[in-house]
PDB file of C-alpha atoms and ligand atoms in Angstrom:
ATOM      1  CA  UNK A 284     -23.435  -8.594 -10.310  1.00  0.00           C
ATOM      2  CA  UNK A 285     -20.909  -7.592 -12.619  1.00  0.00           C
ATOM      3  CA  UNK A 286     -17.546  -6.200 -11.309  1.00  0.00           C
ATOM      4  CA  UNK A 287     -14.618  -4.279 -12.741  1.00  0.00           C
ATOM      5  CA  UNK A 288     -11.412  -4.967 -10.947  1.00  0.00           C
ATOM      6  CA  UNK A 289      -7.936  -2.893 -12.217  1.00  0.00           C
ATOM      7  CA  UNK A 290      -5.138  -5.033 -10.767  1.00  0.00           C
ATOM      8  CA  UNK A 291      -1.207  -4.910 -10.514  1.00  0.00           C
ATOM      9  CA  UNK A 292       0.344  -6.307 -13.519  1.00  0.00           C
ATOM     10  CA  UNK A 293       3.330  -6.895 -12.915  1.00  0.00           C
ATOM     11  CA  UNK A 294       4.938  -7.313  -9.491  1.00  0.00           C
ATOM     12  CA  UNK A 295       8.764  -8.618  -8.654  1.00  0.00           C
ATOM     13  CA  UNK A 296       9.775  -9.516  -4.922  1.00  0.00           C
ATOM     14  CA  UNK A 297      13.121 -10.079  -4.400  1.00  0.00           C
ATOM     15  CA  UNK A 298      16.758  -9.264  -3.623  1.00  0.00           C
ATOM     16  CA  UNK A 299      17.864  -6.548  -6.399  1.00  0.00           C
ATOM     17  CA  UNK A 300      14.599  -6.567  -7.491  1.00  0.00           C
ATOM     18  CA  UNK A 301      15.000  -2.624  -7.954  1.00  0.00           C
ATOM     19  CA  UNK A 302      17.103  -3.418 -11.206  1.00  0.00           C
ATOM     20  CA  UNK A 303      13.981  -4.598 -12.950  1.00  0.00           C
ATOM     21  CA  UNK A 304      12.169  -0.909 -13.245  1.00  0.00           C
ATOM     22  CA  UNK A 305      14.372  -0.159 -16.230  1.00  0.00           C
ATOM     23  CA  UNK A 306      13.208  -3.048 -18.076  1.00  0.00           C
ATOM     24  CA  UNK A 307       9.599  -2.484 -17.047  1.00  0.00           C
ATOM     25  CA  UNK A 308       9.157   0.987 -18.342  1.00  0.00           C
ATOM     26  CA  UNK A 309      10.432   0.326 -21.520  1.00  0.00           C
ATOM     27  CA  UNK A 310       7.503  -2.323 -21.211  1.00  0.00           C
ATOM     28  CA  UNK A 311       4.915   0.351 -20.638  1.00  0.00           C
ATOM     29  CA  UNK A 312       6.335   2.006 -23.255  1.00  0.00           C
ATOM     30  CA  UNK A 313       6.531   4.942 -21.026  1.00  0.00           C
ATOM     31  CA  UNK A 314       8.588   7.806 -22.778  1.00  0.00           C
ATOM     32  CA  UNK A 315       8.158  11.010 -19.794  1.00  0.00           C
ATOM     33  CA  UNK A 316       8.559   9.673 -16.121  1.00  0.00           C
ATOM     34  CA  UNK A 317       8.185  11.175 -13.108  1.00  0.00           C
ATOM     35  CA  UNK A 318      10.226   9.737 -10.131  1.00  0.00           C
ATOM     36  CA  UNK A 319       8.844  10.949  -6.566  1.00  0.00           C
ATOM     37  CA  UNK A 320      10.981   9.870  -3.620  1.00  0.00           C
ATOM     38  CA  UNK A 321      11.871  11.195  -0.152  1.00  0.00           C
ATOM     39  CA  UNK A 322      15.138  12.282   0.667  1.00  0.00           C
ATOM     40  CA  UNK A 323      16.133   9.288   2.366  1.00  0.00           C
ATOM     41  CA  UNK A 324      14.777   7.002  -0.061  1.00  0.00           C
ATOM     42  CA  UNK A 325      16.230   8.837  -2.931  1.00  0.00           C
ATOM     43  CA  UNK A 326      19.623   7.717  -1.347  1.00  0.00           C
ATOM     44  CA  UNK A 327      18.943   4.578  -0.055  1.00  0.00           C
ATOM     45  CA  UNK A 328      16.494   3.253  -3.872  1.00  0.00           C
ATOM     46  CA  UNK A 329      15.895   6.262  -5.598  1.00  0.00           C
ATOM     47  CA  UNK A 330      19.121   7.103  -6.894  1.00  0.00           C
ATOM     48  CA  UNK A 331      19.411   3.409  -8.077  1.00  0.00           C
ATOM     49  CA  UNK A 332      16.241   3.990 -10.297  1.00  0.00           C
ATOM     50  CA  UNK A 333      17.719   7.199 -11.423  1.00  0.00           C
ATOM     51  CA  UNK A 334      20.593   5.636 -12.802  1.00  0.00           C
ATOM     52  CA  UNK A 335      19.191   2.909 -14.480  1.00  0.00           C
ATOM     53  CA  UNK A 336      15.793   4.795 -16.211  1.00  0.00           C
ATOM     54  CA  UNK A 337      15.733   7.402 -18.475  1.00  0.00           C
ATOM     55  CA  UNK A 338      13.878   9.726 -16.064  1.00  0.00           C
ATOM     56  CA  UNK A 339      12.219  13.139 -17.327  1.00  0.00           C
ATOM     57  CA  UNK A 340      12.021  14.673 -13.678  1.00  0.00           C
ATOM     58  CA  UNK A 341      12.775  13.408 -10.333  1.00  0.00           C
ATOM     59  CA  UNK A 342      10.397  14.985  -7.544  1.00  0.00           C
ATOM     60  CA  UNK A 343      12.107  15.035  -3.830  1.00  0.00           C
ATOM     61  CA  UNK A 344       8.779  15.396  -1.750  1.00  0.00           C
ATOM     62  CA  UNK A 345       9.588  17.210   1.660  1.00  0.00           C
ATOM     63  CA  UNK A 346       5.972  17.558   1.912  1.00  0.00           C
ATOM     64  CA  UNK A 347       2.677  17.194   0.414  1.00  0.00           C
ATOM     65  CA  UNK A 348       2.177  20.718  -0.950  1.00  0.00           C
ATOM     66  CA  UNK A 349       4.709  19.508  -3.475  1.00  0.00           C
ATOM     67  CA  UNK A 350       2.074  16.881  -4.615  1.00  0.00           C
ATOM     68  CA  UNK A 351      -0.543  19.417  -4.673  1.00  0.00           C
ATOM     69  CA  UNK A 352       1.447  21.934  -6.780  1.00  0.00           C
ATOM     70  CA  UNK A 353       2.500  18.598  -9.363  1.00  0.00           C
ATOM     71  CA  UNK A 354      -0.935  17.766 -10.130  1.00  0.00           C
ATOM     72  CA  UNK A 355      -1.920  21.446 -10.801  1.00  0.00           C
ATOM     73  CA  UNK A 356       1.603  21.703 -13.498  1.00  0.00           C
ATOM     74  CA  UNK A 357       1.885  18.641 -15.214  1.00  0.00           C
ATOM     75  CA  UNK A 358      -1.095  16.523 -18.199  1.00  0.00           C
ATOM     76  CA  UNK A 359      -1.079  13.729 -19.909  1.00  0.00           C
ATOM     77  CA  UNK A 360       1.643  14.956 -22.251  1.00  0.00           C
ATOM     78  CA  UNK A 361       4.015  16.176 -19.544  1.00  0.00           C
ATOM     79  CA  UNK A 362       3.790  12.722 -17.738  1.00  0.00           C
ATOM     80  CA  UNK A 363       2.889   9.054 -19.165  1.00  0.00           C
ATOM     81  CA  UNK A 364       4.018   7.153 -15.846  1.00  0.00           C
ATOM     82  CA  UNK A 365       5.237   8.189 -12.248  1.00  0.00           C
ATOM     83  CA  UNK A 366       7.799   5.828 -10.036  1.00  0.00           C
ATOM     84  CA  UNK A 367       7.137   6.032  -6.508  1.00  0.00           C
ATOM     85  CA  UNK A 368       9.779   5.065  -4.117  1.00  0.00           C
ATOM     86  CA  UNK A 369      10.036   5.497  -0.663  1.00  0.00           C
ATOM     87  CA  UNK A 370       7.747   4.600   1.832  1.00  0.00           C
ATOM     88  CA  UNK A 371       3.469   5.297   2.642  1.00  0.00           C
ATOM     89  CA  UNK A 372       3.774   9.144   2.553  1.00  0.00           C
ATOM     90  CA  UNK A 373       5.728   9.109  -1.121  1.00  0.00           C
ATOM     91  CA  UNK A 374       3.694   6.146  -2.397  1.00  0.00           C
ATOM     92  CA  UNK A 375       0.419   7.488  -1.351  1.00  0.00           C
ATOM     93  CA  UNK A 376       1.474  10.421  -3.229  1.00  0.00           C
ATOM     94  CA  UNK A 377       2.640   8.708  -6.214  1.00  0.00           C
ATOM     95  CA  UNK A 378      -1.155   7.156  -6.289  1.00  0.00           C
ATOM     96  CA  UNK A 379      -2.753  10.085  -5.978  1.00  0.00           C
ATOM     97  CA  UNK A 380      -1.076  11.784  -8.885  1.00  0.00           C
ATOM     98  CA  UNK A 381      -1.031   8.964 -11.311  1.00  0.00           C
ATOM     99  CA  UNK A 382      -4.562   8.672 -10.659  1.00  0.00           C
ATOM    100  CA  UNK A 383      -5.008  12.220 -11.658  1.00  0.00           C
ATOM    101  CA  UNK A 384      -2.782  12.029 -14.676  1.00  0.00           C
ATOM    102  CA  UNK A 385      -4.501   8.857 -15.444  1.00  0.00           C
ATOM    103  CA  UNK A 386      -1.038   7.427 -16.142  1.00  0.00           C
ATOM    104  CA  UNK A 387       0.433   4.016 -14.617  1.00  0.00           C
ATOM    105  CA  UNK A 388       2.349   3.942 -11.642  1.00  0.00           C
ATOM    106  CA  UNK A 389       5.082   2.079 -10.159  1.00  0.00           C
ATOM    107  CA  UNK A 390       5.799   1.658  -6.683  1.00  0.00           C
ATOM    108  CA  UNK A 391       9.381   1.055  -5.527  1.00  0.00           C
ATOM    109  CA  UNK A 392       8.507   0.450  -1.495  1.00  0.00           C
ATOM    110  CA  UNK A 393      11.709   0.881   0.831  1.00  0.00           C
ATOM    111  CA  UNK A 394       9.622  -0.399   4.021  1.00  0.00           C
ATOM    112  CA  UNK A 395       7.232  -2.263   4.393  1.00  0.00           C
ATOM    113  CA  UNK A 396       5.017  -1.197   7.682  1.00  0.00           C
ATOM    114  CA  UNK A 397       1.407  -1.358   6.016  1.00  0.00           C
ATOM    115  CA  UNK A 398      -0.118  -3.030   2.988  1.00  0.00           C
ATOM    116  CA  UNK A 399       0.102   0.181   0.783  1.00  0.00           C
ATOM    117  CA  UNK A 400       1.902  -0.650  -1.560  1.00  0.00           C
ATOM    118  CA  UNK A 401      -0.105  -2.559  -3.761  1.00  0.00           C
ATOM    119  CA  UNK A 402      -3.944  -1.026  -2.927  1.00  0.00           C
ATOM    120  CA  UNK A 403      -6.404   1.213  -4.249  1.00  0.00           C
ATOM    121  CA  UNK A 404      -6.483   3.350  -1.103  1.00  0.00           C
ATOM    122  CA  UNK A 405      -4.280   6.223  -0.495  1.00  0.00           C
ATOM    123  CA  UNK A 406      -4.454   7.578   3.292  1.00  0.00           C
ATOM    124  CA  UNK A 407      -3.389  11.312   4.793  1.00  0.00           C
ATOM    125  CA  UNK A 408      -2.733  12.030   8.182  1.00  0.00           C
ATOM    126  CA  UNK A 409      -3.953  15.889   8.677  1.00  0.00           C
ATOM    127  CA  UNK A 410      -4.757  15.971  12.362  1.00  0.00           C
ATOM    128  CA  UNK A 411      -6.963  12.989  11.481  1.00  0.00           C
ATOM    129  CA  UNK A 412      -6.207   9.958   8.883  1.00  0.00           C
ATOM    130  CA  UNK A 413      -8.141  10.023   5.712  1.00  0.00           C
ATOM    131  CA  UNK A 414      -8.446   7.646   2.904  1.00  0.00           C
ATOM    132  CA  UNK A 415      -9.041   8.299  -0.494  1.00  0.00           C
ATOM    133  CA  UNK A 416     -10.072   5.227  -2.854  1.00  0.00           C
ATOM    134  CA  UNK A 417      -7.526   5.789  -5.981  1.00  0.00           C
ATOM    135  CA  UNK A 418      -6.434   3.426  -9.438  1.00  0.00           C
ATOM    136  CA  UNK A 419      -4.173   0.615  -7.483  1.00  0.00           C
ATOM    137  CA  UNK A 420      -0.653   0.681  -9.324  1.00  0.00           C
ATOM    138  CA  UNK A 421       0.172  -0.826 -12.622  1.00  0.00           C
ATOM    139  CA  UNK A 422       3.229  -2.649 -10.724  1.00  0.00           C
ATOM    140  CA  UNK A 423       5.106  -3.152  -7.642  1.00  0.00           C
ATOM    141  CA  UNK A 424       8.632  -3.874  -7.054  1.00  0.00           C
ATOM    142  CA  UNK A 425       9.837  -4.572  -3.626  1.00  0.00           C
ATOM    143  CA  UNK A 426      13.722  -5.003  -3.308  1.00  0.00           C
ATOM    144  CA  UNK A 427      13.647  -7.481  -0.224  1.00  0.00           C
ATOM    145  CA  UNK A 428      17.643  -6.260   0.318  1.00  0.00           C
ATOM    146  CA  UNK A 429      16.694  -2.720   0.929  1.00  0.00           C
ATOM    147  CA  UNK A 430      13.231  -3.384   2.838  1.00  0.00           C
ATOM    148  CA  UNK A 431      15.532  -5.439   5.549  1.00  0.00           C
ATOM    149  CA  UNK A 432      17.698  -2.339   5.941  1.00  0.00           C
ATOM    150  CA  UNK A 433      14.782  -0.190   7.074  1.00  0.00           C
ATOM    151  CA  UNK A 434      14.000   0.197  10.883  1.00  0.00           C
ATOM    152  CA  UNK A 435      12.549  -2.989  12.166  1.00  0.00           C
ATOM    153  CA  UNK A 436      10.084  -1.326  14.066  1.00  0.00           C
ATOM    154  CA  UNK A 437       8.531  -0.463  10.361  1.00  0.00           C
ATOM    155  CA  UNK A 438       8.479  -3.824   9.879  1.00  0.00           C
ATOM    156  CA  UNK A 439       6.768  -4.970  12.626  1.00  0.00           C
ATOM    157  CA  UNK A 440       4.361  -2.441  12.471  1.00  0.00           C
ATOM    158  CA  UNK A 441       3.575  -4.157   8.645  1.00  0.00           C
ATOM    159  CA  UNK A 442       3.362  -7.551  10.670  1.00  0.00           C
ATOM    160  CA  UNK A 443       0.507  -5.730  12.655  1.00  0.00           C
ATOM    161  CA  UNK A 444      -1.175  -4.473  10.036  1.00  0.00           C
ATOM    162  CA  UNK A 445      -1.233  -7.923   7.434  1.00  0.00           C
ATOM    163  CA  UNK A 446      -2.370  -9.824  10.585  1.00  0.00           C
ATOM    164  CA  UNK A 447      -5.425  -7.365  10.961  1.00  0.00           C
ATOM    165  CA  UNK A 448      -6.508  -9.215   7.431  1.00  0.00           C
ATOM    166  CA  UNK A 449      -7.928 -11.929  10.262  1.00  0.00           C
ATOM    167  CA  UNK A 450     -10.089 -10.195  11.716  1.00  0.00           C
ATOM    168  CA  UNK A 451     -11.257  -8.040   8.787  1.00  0.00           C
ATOM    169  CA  UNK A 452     -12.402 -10.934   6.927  1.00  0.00           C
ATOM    170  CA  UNK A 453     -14.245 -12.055  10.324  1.00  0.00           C
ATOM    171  CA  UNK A 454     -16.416  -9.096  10.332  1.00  0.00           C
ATOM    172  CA  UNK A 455     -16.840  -8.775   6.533  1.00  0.00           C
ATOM    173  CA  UNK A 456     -18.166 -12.231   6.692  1.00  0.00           C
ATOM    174  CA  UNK A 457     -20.471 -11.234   9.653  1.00  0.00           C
ATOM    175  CA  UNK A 458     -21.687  -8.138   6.830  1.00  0.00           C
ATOM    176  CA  UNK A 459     -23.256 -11.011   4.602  1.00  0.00           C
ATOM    177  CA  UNK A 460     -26.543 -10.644   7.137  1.00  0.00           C
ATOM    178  CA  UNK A 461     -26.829  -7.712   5.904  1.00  0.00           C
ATOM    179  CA  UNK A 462     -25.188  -7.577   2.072  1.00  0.00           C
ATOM    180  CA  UNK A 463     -24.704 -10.810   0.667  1.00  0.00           C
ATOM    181  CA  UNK A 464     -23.643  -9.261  -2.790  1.00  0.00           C
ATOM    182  CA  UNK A 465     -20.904  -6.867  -0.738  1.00  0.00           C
ATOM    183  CA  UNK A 466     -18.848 -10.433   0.278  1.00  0.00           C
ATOM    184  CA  UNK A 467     -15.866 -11.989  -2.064  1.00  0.00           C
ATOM    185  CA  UNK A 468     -15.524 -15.018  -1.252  1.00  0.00           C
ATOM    186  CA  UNK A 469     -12.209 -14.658  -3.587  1.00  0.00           C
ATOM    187  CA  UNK A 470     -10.755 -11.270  -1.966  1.00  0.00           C
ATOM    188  CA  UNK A 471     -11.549 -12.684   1.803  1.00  0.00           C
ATOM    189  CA  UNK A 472      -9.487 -15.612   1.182  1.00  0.00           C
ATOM    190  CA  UNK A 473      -6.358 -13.939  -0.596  1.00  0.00           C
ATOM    191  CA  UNK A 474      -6.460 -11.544   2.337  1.00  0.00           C
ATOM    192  CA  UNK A 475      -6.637 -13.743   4.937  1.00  0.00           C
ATOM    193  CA  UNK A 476      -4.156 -16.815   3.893  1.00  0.00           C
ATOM    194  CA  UNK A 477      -1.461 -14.651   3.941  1.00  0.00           C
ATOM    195  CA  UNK A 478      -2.191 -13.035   7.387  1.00  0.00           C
ATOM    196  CA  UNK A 479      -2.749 -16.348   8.868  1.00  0.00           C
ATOM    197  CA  UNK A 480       0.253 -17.932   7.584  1.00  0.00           C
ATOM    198  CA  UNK A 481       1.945 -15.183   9.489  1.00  0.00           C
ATOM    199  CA  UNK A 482       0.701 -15.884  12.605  1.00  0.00           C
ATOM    200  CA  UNK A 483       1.592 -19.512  12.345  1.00  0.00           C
ATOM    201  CA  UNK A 484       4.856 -19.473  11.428  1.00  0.00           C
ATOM    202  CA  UNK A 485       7.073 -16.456  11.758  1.00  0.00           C
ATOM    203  CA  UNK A 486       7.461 -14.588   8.302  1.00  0.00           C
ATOM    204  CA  UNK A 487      10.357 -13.603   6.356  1.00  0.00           C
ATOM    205  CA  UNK A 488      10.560  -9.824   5.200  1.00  0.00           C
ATOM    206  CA  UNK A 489       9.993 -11.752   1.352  1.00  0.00           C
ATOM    207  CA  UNK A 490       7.041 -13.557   2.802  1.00  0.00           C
ATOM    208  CA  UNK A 491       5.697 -10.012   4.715  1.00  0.00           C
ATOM    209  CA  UNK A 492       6.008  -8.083   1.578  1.00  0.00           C
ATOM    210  CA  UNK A 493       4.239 -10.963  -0.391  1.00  0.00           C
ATOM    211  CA  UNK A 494       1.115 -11.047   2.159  1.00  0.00           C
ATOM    212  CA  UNK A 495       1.341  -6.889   2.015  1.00  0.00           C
ATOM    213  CA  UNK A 496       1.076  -6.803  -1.973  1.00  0.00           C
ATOM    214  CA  UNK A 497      -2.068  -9.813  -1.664  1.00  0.00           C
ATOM    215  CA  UNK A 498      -4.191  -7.300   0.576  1.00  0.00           C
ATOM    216  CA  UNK A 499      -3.547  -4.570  -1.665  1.00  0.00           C
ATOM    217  CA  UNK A 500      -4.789  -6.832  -4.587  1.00  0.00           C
ATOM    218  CA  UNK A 501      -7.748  -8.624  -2.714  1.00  0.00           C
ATOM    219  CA  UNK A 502      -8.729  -4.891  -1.948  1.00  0.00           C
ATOM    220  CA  UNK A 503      -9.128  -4.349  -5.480  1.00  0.00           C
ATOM    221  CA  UNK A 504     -10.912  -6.718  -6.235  1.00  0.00           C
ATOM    222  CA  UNK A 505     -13.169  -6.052  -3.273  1.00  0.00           C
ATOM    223  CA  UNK A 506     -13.365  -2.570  -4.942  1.00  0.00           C
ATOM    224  CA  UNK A 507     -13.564  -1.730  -1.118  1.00  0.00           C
ATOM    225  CA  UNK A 508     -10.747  -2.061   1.701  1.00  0.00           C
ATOM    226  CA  UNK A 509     -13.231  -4.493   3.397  1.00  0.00           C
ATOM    227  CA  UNK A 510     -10.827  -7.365   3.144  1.00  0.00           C
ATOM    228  CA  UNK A 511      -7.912  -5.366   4.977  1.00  0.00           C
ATOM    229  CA  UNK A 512      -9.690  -3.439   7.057  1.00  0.00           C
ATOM    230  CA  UNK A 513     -12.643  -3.952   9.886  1.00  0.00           C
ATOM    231  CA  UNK A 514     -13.288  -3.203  13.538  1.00  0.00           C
ATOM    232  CA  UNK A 515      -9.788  -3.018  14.360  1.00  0.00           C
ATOM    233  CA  UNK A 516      -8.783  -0.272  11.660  1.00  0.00           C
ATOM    234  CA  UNK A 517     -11.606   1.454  13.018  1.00  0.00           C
ATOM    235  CA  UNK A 518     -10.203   1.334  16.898  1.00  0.00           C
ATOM    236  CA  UNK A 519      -7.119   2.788  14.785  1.00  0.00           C
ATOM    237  CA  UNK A 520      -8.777   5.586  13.239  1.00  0.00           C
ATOM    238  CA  UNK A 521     -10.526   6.239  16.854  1.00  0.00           C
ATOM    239  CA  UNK A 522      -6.949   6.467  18.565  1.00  0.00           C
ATOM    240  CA  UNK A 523      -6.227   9.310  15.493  1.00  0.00           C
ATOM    241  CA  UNK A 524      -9.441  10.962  16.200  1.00  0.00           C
ATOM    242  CA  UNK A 525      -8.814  11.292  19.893  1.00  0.00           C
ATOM    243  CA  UNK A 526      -5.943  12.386  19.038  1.00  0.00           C
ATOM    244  CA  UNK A 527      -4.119   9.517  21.172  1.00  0.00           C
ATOM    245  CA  UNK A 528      -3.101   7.526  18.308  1.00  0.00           C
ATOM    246  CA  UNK A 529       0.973   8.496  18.033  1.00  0.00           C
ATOM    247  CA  UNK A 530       1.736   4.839  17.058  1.00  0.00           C
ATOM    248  CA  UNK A 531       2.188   3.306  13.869  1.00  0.00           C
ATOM    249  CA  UNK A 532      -0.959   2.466  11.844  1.00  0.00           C
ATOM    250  CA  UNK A 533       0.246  -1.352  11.558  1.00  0.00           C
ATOM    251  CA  UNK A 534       1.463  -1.100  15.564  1.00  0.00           C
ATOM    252  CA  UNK A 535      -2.292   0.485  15.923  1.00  0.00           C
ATOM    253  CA  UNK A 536      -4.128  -1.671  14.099  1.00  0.00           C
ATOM    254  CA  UNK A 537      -2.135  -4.784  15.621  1.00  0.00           C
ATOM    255  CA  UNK A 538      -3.574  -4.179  19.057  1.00  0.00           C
ATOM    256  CA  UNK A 539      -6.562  -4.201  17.650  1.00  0.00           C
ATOM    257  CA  UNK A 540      -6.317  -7.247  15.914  1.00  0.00           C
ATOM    258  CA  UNK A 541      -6.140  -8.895  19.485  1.00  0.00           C
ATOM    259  CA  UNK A 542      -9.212  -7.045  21.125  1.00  0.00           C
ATOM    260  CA  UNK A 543     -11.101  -8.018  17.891  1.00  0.00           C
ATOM    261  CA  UNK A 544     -10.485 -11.070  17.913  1.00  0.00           C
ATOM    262  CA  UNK A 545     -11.245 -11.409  21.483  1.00  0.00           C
ATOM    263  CA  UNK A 546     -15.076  -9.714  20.473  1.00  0.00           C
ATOM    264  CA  UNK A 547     -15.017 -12.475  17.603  1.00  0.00           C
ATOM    265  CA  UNK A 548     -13.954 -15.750  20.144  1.00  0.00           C
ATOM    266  CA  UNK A 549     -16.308 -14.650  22.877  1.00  0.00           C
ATOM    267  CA  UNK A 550     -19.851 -13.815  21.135  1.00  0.00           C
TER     268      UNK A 550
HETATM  269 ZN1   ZN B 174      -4.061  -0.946   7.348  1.00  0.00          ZN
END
């Protein structure tokens, strides 16, 4: 079976790894870019970017109308790559519109509570959580010194949600009874090394953001979220359905690592 897998080209981990968008645009050869941020990440990365690119507009999203009205105003010509920084909300944006555009897109995460940064899949919350499969971005550059500064409940909740890897592989390996050709052997295991890593030894924010960008990528080349995402994403998306889901999706998705994996030691 042949498969077509668009990956992330370039990604840079790291303290003051936010100085390195400059150089990567002019890389891309990018000419017109379009920065969206949120107000507080404008302040806290955004403005950083700003400084150091030669930006054609800079988009401060208070909400996702703004998104909506982008991708009716700007083409090709108005836009040849968009910046996203900030966290799921701006990013998830950022994919949605470059994927539109067809133009690349860089991600500039300032937290790191799920593994969006790096996938194909952009998700909105609109009474229930919906995911839309999009073009994963052209790079990723996660500035470990910023990340740290965000909440640390964000960053647990991205603990939660790279440990649900485990048992997402688990049941996409029990799918083989049924699909054989669905399984990657390849995408299973850069999902899960990562997640179990975590578990065994406690990970540093560079090591979280690493495992984050390597579920994004093994989703790709899934060309499905399979590898990230199985019985306990769905007991997540249950919790939003019923309307009792007010957590974090990584804090969410955590607990249901644990029940899952429970199903998966017991049967
Ligand atoms: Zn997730």
């Amino acid at each position: 079976m042949h498969k077509h897998a668009e990956l992330p080209l370039f990604v840079e981990i790291g303290e003051g790894a936010v100085e390195v968008v400059s150089i990567l645009v002019k890389d891309l050869r990018a000419e017109n870019i379009v920065m969206l941020s949120g107000k507080t990440s404008y302040k806290i990365a955004g403005k950083i970017v700003e400084e150091s690119t030669n930006l054609t507009y800079t988009y401060i999203l208070e909400n996702r109308d703004v998104v909506r009205k982008l991708i009716a105003k700007l083409s090709y010509g108005d836009a040849d790559c968009i910046i996203a920084v900030g966290g799921g909300r701006i990013i998830d944006s950022g994919k949605l519109l470059a994927s539109e555009l067809n133009v690349p897109l860089v991600t500039v995460p300032t937290t790191a509570s799920h593994d969006g940064m790096a996938s194909p899949v952009a998700s909105f919350r609109n009474g229930e959580v919906f995911s839309i499969f999009t073009k994963p971005p052209s790079a990723v550059v996660a500035d470990t010194s910023i990340i740290s500064r965000s909440p640390s409940r964000l960053t647990r909740a991205g603990f939660g949600d790279l440990v649900s890897n485990i048992t997402a592989v688990k049941d996409w390996k029990l799918s083989k009874e049924i699909d054989p050709t669905d399984y990657s052997e390849i995408a299973a295991s850069i999902a899960y090394m990562p997640a179990k890593m975590a578990i065994e030894k406690t990970p540093t924010v560079e090591d979280l953001v690493r495992g984050l960008v390597m579920s994004g990528v093994a989703m790709s080349i899934a060309g499905s979220s399979r590898p990230a995402s199985g019985a306990e994403h769905k007991f997540s998306h249950s919790l939003d359905i019923l309307g009792i889901g007010r957590a974090l999706h990584g804090e969410q998705v955590g607990i249901g690592t644990i029940i899952m994996e429970y199903f998966h030691e017991v049967t």
